[in-house]
PDB file of C-alpha atoms in Angstrom:
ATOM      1  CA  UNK O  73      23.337  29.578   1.167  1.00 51.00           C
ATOM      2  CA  UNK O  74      25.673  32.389   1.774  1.00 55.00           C
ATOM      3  CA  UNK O  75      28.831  33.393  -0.759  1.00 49.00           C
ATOM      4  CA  UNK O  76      31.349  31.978   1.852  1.00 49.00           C
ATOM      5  CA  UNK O  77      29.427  28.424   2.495  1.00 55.00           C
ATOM      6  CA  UNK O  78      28.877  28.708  -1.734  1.00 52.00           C
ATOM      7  CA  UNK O  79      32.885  27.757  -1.832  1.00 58.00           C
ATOM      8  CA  UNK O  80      32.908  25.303   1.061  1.00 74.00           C
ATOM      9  CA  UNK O  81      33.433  21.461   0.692  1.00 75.00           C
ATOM     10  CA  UNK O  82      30.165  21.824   2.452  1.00 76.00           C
ATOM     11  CA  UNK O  83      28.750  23.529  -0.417  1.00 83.00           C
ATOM     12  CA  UNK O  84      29.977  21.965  -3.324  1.00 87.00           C
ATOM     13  CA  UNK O  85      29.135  18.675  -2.481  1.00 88.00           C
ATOM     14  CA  UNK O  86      25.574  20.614  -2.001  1.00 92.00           C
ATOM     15  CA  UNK O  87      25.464  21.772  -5.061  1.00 93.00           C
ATOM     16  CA  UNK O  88      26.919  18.323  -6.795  1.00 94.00           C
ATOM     17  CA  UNK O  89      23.957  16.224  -4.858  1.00 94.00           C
ATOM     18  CA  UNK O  90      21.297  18.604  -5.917  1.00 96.00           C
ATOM     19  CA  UNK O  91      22.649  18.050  -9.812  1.00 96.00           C
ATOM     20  CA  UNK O  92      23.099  14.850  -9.649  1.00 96.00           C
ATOM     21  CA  UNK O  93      19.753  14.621  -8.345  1.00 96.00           C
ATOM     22  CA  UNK O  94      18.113  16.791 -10.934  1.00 96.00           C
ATOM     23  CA  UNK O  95      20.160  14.468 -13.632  1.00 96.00           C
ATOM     24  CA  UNK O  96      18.764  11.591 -11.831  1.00 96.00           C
ATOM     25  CA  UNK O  97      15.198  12.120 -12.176  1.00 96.00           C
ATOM     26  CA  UNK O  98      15.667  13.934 -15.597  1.00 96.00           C
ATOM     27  CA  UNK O  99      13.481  11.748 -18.107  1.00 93.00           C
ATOM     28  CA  UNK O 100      14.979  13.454 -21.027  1.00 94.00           C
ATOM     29  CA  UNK O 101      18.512  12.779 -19.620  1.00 94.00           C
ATOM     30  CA  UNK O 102      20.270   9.845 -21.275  1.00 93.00           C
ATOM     31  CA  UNK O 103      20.000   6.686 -19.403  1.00 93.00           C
ATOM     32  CA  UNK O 104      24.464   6.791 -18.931  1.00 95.00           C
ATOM     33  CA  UNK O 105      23.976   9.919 -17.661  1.00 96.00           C
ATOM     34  CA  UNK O 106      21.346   9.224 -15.046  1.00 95.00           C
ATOM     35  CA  UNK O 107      23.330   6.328 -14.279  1.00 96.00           C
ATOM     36  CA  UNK O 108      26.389   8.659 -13.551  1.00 97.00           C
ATOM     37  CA  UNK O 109      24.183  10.997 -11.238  1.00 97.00           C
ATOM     38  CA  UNK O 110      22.743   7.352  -9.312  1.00 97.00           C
ATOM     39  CA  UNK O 111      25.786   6.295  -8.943  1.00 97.00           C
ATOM     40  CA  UNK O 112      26.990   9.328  -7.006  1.00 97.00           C
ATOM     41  CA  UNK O 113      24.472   9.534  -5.226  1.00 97.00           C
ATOM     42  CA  UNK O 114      25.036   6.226  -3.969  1.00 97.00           C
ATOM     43  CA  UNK O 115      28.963   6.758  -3.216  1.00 97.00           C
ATOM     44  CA  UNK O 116      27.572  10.128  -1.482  1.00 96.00           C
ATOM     45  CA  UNK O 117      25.637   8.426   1.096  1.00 96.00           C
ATOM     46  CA  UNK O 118      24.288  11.045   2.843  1.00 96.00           C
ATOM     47  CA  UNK O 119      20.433  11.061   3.745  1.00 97.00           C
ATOM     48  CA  UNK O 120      19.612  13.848   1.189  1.00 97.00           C
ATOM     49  CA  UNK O 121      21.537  11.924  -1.893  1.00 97.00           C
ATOM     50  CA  UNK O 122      19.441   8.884  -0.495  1.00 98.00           C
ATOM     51  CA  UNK O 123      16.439  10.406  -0.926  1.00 98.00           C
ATOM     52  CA  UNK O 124      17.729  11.332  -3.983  1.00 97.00           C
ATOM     53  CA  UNK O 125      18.031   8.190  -5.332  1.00 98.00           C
ATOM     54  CA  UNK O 126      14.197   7.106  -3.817  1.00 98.00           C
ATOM     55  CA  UNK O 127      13.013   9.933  -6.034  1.00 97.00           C
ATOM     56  CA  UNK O 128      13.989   7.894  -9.111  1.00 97.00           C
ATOM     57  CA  UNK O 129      11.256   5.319  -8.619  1.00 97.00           C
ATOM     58  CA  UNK O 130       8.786   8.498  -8.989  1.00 95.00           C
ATOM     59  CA  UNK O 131       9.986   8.808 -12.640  1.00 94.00           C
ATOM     60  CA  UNK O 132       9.026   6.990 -15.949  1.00 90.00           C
ATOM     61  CA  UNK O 133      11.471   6.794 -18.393  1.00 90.00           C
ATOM     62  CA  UNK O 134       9.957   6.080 -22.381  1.00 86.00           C
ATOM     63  CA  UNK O 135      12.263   3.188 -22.457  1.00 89.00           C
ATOM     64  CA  UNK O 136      11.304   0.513 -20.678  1.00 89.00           C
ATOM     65  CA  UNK O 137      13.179  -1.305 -20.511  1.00 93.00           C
ATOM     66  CA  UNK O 138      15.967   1.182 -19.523  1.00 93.00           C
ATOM     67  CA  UNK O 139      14.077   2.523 -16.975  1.00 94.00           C
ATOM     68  CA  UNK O 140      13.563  -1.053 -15.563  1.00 95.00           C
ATOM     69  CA  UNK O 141      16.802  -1.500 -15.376  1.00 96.00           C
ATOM     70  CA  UNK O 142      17.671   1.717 -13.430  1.00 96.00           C
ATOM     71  CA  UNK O 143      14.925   1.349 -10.786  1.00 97.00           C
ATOM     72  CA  UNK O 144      16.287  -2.275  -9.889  1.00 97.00           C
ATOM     73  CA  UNK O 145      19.624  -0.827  -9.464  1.00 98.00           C
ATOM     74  CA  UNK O 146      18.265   2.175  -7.127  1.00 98.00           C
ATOM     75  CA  UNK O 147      16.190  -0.975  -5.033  1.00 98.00           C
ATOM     76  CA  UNK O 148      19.259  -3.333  -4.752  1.00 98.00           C
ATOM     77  CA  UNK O 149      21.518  -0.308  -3.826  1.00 98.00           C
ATOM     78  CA  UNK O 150      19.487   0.944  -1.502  1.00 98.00           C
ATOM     79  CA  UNK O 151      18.876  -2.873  -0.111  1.00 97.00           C
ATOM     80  CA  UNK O 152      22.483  -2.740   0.239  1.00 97.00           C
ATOM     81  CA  UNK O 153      22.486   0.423   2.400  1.00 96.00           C
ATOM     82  CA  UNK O 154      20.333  -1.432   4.430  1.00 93.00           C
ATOM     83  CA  UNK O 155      18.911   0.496   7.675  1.00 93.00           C
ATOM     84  CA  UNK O 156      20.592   3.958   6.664  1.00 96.00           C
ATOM     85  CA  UNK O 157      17.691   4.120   4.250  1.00 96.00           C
ATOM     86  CA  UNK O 158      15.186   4.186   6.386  1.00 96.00           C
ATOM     87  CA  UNK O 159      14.757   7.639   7.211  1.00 96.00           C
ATOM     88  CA  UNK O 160      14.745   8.539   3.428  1.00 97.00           C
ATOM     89  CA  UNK O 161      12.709   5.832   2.930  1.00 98.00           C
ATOM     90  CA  UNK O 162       9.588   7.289   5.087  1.00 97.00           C
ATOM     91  CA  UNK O 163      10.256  11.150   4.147  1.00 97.00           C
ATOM     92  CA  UNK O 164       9.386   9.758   0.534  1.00 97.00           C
ATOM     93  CA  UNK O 165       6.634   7.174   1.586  1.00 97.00           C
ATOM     94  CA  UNK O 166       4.935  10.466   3.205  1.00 96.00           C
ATOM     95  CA  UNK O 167       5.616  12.410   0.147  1.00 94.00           C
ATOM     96  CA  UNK O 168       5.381  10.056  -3.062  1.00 95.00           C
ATOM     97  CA  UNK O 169       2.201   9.421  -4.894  1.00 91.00           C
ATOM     98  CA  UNK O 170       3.052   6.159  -6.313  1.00 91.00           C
ATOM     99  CA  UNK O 171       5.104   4.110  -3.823  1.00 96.00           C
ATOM    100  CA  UNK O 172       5.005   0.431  -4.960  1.00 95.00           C
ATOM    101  CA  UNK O 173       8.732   0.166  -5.030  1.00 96.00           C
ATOM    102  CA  UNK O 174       9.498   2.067  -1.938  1.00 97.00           C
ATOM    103  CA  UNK O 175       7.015  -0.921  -0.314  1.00 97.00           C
ATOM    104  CA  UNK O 176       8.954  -3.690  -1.459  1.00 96.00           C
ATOM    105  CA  UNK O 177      12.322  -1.573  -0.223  1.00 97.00           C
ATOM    106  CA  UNK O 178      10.564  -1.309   3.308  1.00 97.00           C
ATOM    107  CA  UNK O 179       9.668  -5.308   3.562  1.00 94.00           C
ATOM    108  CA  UNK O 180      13.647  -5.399   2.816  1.00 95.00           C
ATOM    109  CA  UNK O 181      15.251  -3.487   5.014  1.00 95.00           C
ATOM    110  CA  UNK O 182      13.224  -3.376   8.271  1.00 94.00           C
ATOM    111  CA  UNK O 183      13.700  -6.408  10.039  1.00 86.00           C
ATOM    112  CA  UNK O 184      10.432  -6.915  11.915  1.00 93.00           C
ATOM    113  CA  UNK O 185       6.391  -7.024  10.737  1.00 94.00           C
ATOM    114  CA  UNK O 186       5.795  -4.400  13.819  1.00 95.00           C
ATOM    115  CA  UNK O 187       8.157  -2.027  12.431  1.00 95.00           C
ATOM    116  CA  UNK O 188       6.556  -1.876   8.769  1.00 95.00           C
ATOM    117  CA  UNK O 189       3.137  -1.865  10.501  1.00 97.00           C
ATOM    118  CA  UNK O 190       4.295   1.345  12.557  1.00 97.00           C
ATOM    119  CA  UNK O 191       5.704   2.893   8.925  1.00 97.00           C
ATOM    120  CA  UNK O 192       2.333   1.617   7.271  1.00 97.00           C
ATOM    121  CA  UNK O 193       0.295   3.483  10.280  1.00 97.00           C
ATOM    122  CA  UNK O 194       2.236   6.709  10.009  1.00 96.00           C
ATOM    123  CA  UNK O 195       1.697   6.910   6.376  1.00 96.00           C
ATOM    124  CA  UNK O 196      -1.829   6.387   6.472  1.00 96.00           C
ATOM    125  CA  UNK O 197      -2.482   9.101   9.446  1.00 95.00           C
ATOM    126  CA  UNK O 198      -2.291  11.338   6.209  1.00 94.00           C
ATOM    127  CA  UNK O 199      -4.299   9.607   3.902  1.00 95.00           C
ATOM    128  CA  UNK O 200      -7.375   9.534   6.358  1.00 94.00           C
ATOM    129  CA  UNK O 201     -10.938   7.473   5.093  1.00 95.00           C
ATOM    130  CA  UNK O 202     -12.711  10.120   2.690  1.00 94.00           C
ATOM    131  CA  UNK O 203     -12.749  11.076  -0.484  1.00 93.00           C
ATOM    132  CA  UNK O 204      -8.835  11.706  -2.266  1.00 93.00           C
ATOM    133  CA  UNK O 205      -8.462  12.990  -5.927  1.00 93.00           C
ATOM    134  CA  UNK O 206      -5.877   9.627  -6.057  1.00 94.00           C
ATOM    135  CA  UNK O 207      -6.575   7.135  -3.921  1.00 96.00           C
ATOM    136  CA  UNK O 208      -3.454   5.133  -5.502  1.00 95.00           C
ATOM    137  CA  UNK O 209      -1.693   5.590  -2.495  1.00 96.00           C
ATOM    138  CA  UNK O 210      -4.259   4.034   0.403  1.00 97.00           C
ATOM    139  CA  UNK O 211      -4.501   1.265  -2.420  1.00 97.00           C
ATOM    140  CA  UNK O 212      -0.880   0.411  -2.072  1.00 97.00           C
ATOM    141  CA  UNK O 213      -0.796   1.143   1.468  1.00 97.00           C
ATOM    142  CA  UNK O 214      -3.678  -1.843   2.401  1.00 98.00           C
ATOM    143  CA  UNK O 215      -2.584  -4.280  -0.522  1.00 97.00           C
ATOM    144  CA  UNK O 216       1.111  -4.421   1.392  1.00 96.00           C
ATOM    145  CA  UNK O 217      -1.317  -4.538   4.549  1.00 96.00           C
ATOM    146  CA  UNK O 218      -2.954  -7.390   3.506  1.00 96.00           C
ATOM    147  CA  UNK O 219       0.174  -9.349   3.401  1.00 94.00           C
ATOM    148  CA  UNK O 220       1.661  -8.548   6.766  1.00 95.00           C
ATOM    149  CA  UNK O 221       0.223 -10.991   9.117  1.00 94.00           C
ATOM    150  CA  UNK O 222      -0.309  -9.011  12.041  1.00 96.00           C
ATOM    151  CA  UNK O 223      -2.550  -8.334  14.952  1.00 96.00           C
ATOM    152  CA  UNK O 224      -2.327  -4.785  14.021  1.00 97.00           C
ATOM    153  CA  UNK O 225      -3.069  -4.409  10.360  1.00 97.00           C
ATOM    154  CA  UNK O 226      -7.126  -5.599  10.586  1.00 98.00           C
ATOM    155  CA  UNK O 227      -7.652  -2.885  13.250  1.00 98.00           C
ATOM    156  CA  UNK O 228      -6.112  -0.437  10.983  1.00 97.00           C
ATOM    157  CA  UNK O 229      -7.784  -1.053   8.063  1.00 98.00           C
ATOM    158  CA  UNK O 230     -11.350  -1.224   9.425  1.00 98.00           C
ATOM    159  CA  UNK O 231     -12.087   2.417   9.152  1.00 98.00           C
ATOM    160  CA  UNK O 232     -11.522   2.775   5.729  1.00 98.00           C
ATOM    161  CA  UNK O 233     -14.527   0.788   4.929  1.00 98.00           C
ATOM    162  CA  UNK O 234     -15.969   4.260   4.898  1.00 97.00           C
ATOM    163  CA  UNK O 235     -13.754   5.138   2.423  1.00 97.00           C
ATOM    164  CA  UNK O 236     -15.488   7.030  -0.863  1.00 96.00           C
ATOM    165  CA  UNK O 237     -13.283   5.012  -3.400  1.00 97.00           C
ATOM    166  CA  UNK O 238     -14.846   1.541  -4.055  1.00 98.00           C
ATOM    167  CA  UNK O 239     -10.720   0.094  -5.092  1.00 98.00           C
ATOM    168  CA  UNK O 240     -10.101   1.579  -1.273  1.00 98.00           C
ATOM    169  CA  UNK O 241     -12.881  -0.152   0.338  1.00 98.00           C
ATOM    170  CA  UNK O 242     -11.924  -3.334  -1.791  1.00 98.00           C
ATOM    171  CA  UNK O 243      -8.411  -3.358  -0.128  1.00 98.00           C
ATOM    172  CA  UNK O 244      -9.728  -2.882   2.695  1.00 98.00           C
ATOM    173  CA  UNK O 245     -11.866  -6.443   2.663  1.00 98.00           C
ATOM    174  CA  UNK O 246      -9.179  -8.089   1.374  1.00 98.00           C
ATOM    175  CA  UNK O 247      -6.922  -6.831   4.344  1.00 98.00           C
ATOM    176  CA  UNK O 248      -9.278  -8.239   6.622  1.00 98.00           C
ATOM    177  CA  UNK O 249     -10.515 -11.256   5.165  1.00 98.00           C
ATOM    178  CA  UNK O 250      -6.617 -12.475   4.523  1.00 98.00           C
ATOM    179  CA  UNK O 251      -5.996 -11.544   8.201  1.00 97.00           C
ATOM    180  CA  UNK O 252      -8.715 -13.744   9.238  1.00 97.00           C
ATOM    181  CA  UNK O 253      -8.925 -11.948  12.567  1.00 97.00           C
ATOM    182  CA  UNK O 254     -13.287 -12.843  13.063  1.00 97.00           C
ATOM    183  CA  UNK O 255     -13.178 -10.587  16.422  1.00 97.00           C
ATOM    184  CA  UNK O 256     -11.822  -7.544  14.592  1.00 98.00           C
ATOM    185  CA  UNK O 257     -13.214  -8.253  10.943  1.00 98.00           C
ATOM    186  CA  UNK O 258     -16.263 -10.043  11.129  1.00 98.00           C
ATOM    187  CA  UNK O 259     -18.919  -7.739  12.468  1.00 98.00           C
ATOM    188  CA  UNK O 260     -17.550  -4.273  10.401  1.00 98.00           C
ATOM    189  CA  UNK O 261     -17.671  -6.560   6.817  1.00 98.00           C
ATOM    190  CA  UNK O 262     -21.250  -7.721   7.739  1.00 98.00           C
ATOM    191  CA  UNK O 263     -22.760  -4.043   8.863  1.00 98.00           C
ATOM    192  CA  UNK O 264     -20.879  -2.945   5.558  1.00 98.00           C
ATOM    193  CA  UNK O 265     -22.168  -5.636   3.349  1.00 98.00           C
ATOM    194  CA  UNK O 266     -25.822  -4.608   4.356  1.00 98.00           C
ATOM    195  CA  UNK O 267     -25.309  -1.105   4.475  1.00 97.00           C
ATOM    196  CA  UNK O 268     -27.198   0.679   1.778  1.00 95.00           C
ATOM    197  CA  UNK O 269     -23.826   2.745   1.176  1.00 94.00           C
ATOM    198  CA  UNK O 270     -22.191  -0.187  -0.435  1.00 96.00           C
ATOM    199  CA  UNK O 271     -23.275  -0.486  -4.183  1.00 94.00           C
ATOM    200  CA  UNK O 272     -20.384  -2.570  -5.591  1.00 97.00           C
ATOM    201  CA  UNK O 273     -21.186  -5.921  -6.470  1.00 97.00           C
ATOM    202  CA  UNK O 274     -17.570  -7.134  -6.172  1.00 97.00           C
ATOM    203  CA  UNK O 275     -17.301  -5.947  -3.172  1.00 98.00           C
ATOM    204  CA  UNK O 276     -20.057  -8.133  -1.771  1.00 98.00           C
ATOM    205  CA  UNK O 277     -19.011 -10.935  -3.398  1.00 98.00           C
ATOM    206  CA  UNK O 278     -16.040 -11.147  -2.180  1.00 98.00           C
ATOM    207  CA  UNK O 279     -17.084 -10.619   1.275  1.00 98.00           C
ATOM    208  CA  UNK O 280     -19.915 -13.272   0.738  1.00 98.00           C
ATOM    209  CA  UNK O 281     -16.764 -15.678  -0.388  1.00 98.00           C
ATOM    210  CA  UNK O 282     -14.624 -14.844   2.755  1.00 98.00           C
ATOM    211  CA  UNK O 283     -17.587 -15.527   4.858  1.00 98.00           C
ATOM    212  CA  UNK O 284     -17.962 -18.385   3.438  1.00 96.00           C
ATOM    213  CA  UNK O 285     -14.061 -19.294   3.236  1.00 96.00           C
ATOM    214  CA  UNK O 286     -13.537 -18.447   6.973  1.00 97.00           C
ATOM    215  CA  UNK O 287     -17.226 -20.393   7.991  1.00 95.00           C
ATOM    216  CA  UNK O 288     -18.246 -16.317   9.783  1.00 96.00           C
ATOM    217  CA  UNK O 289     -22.108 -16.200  11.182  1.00 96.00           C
ATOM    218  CA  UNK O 290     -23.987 -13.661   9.753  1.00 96.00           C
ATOM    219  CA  UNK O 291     -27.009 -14.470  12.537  1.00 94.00           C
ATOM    220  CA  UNK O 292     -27.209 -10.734  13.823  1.00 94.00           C
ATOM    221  CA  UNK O 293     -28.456  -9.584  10.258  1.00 96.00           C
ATOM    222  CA  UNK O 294     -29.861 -12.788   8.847  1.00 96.00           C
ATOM    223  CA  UNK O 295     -32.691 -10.869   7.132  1.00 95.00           C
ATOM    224  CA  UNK O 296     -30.636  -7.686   5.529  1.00 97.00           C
ATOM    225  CA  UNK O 297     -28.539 -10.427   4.236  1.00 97.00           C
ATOM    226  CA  UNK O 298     -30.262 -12.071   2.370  1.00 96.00           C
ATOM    227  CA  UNK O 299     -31.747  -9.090   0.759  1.00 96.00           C
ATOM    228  CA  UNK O 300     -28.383  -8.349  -0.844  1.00 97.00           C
ATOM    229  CA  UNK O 301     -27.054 -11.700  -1.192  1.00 97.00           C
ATOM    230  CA  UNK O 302     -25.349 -11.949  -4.515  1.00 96.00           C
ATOM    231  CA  UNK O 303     -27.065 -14.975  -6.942  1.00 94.00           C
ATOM    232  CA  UNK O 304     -24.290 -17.424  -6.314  1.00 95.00           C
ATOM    233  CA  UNK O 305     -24.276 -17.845  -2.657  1.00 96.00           C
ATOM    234  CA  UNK O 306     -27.203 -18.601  -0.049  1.00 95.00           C
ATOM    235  CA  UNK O 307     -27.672 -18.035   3.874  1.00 96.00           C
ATOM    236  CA  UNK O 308     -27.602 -21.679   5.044  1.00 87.00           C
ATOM    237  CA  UNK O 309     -31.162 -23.021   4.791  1.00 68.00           C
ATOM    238  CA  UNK O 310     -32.997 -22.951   8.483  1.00 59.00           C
ATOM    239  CA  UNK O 311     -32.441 -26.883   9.800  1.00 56.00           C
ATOM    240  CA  UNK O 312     -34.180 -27.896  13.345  1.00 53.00           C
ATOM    241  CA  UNK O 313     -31.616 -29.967  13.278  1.00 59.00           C
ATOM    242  CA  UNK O 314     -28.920 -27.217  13.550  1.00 58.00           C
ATOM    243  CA  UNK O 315     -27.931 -24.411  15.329  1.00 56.00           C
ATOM    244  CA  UNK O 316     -30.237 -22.307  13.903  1.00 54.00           C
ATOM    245  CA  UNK O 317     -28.123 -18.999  15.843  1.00 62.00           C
ATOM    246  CA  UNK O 318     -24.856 -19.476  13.685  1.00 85.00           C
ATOM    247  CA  UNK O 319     -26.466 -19.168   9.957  1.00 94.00           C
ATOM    248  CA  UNK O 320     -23.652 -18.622   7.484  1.00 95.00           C
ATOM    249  CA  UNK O 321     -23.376 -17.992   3.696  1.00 96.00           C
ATOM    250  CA  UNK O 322     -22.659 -20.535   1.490  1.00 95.00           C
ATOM    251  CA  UNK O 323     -22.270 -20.984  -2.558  1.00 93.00           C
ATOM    252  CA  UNK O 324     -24.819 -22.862  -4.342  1.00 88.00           C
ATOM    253  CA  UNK O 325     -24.384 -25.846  -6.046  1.00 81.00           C
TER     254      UNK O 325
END
């Protein structure tokens, strides 16, 4: 910023936003204060003070209940905004660790599944399957997957069954069990629940309870099955009198 623009409207209300943002996400700041610097952001409008105000969810405050309070304000406010938040809204999904609340503000203020699911995709193309020092985020990413019925979302998850993180590869199942989509899901979760990569126990069981949930074959790899099946379910026992080419797992009784 040069001296002239320094004295500019331009530039003061650059150099007000860029306090009131520093006040906003200031956890030693008193909570009237930060509620000052919100609140201007919010009467400033502009996409940087919105982004401003997205920043707050990144913060903890000691209190909280105080700090609560604040983050539902910033959510309903920027509900309020409605589609102007949008673009703030993914600069910060791309560059937040934690992004539980800016989730909930997306399911708000876009009005169709295929535009989360286009969000959701763009923020994972930088959160690739492999190993991440936090894997909070891909967590996060496939839990609000899971719950966006969607031709898209199985498809999108399935990769990340390679995923180093076991809580990773356990959204992942859950995305595609809850999705229910058998072409997409069904052969990926049974190569992966034989594979000698997976060593979680929870994992399988809850892919042995989805197969068993959503009535899945598992006739391809009968045999490596069974090797892994977890004590409470079975492979159903070999009848003559059924179709011995669609065995699937069951619980015992």
């Amino acid at each position: 910023m040069g001296v002239l623009d320094m004295f500019s409207k331009d530039g003061r209300e650059q150099r007000a936003r860029e306090k009131n943002i520093k006040t906003a996400v200031n956890k030693y700041a008193q909570s009237p204060d930060r509620m000052k610097a919100l609140q201007s952001l919010r009467d400033d409008g502009s996409p940087d003070a919105l982004y401003g105000l997205l920043r707050r969810f990144g913060m903890m405050y000691d209190k909280s209940i105080e700090d609560e309070q604040e983050k539902d304000w910033v959510f309903e406010t920027l509900v309020e905004k409605g589609g102007i938040s949008l673009g703030p809204l993914k600069k910060y999904l791309q560059t937040a660790e934690s992004i539980s609340w800016p989730l909930r503000l997306l399911d708000k203020i876009v009005a169709t599944k295929e535009e989360q699911i286009d969000v959701i995709e763009e923020v994972l193309a930088r959160h690739e399957p492999g190993y991440e020092r936090d894997p909070t985020k891909k967590i996060q990413l496939l839990n609000h997957l899971a719950g966006l019925k969607h031709g898209r979302a199985a498809p999108l998850a399935v990769p990340y069954l390679a995923d180093m993180d076991e809580g990773v590869r356990y959204a992942v199942v859950e995305v595609l069990l809850r999705q229910g989509d058998e072409a997409v899901a069904r052969l990926p979760l049974l190569e992966h629940f034989v594979s000698d990569r997976e060593d979680s126990l929870r994992i399988r069981i809850r892919v042995a309870e989805g197969f068993s949930e959503h009535g899945w074959t598992v006739a391809e790899l009968r045999a490596q099955v069974e090797k892994v099946l977890p004590d409470a379910f079975q492979v159903e026992p070999r009848d003559p009198r059924k179709d011995a080419s669609a065995p699937r797992i069951k619980k015992k009784l």
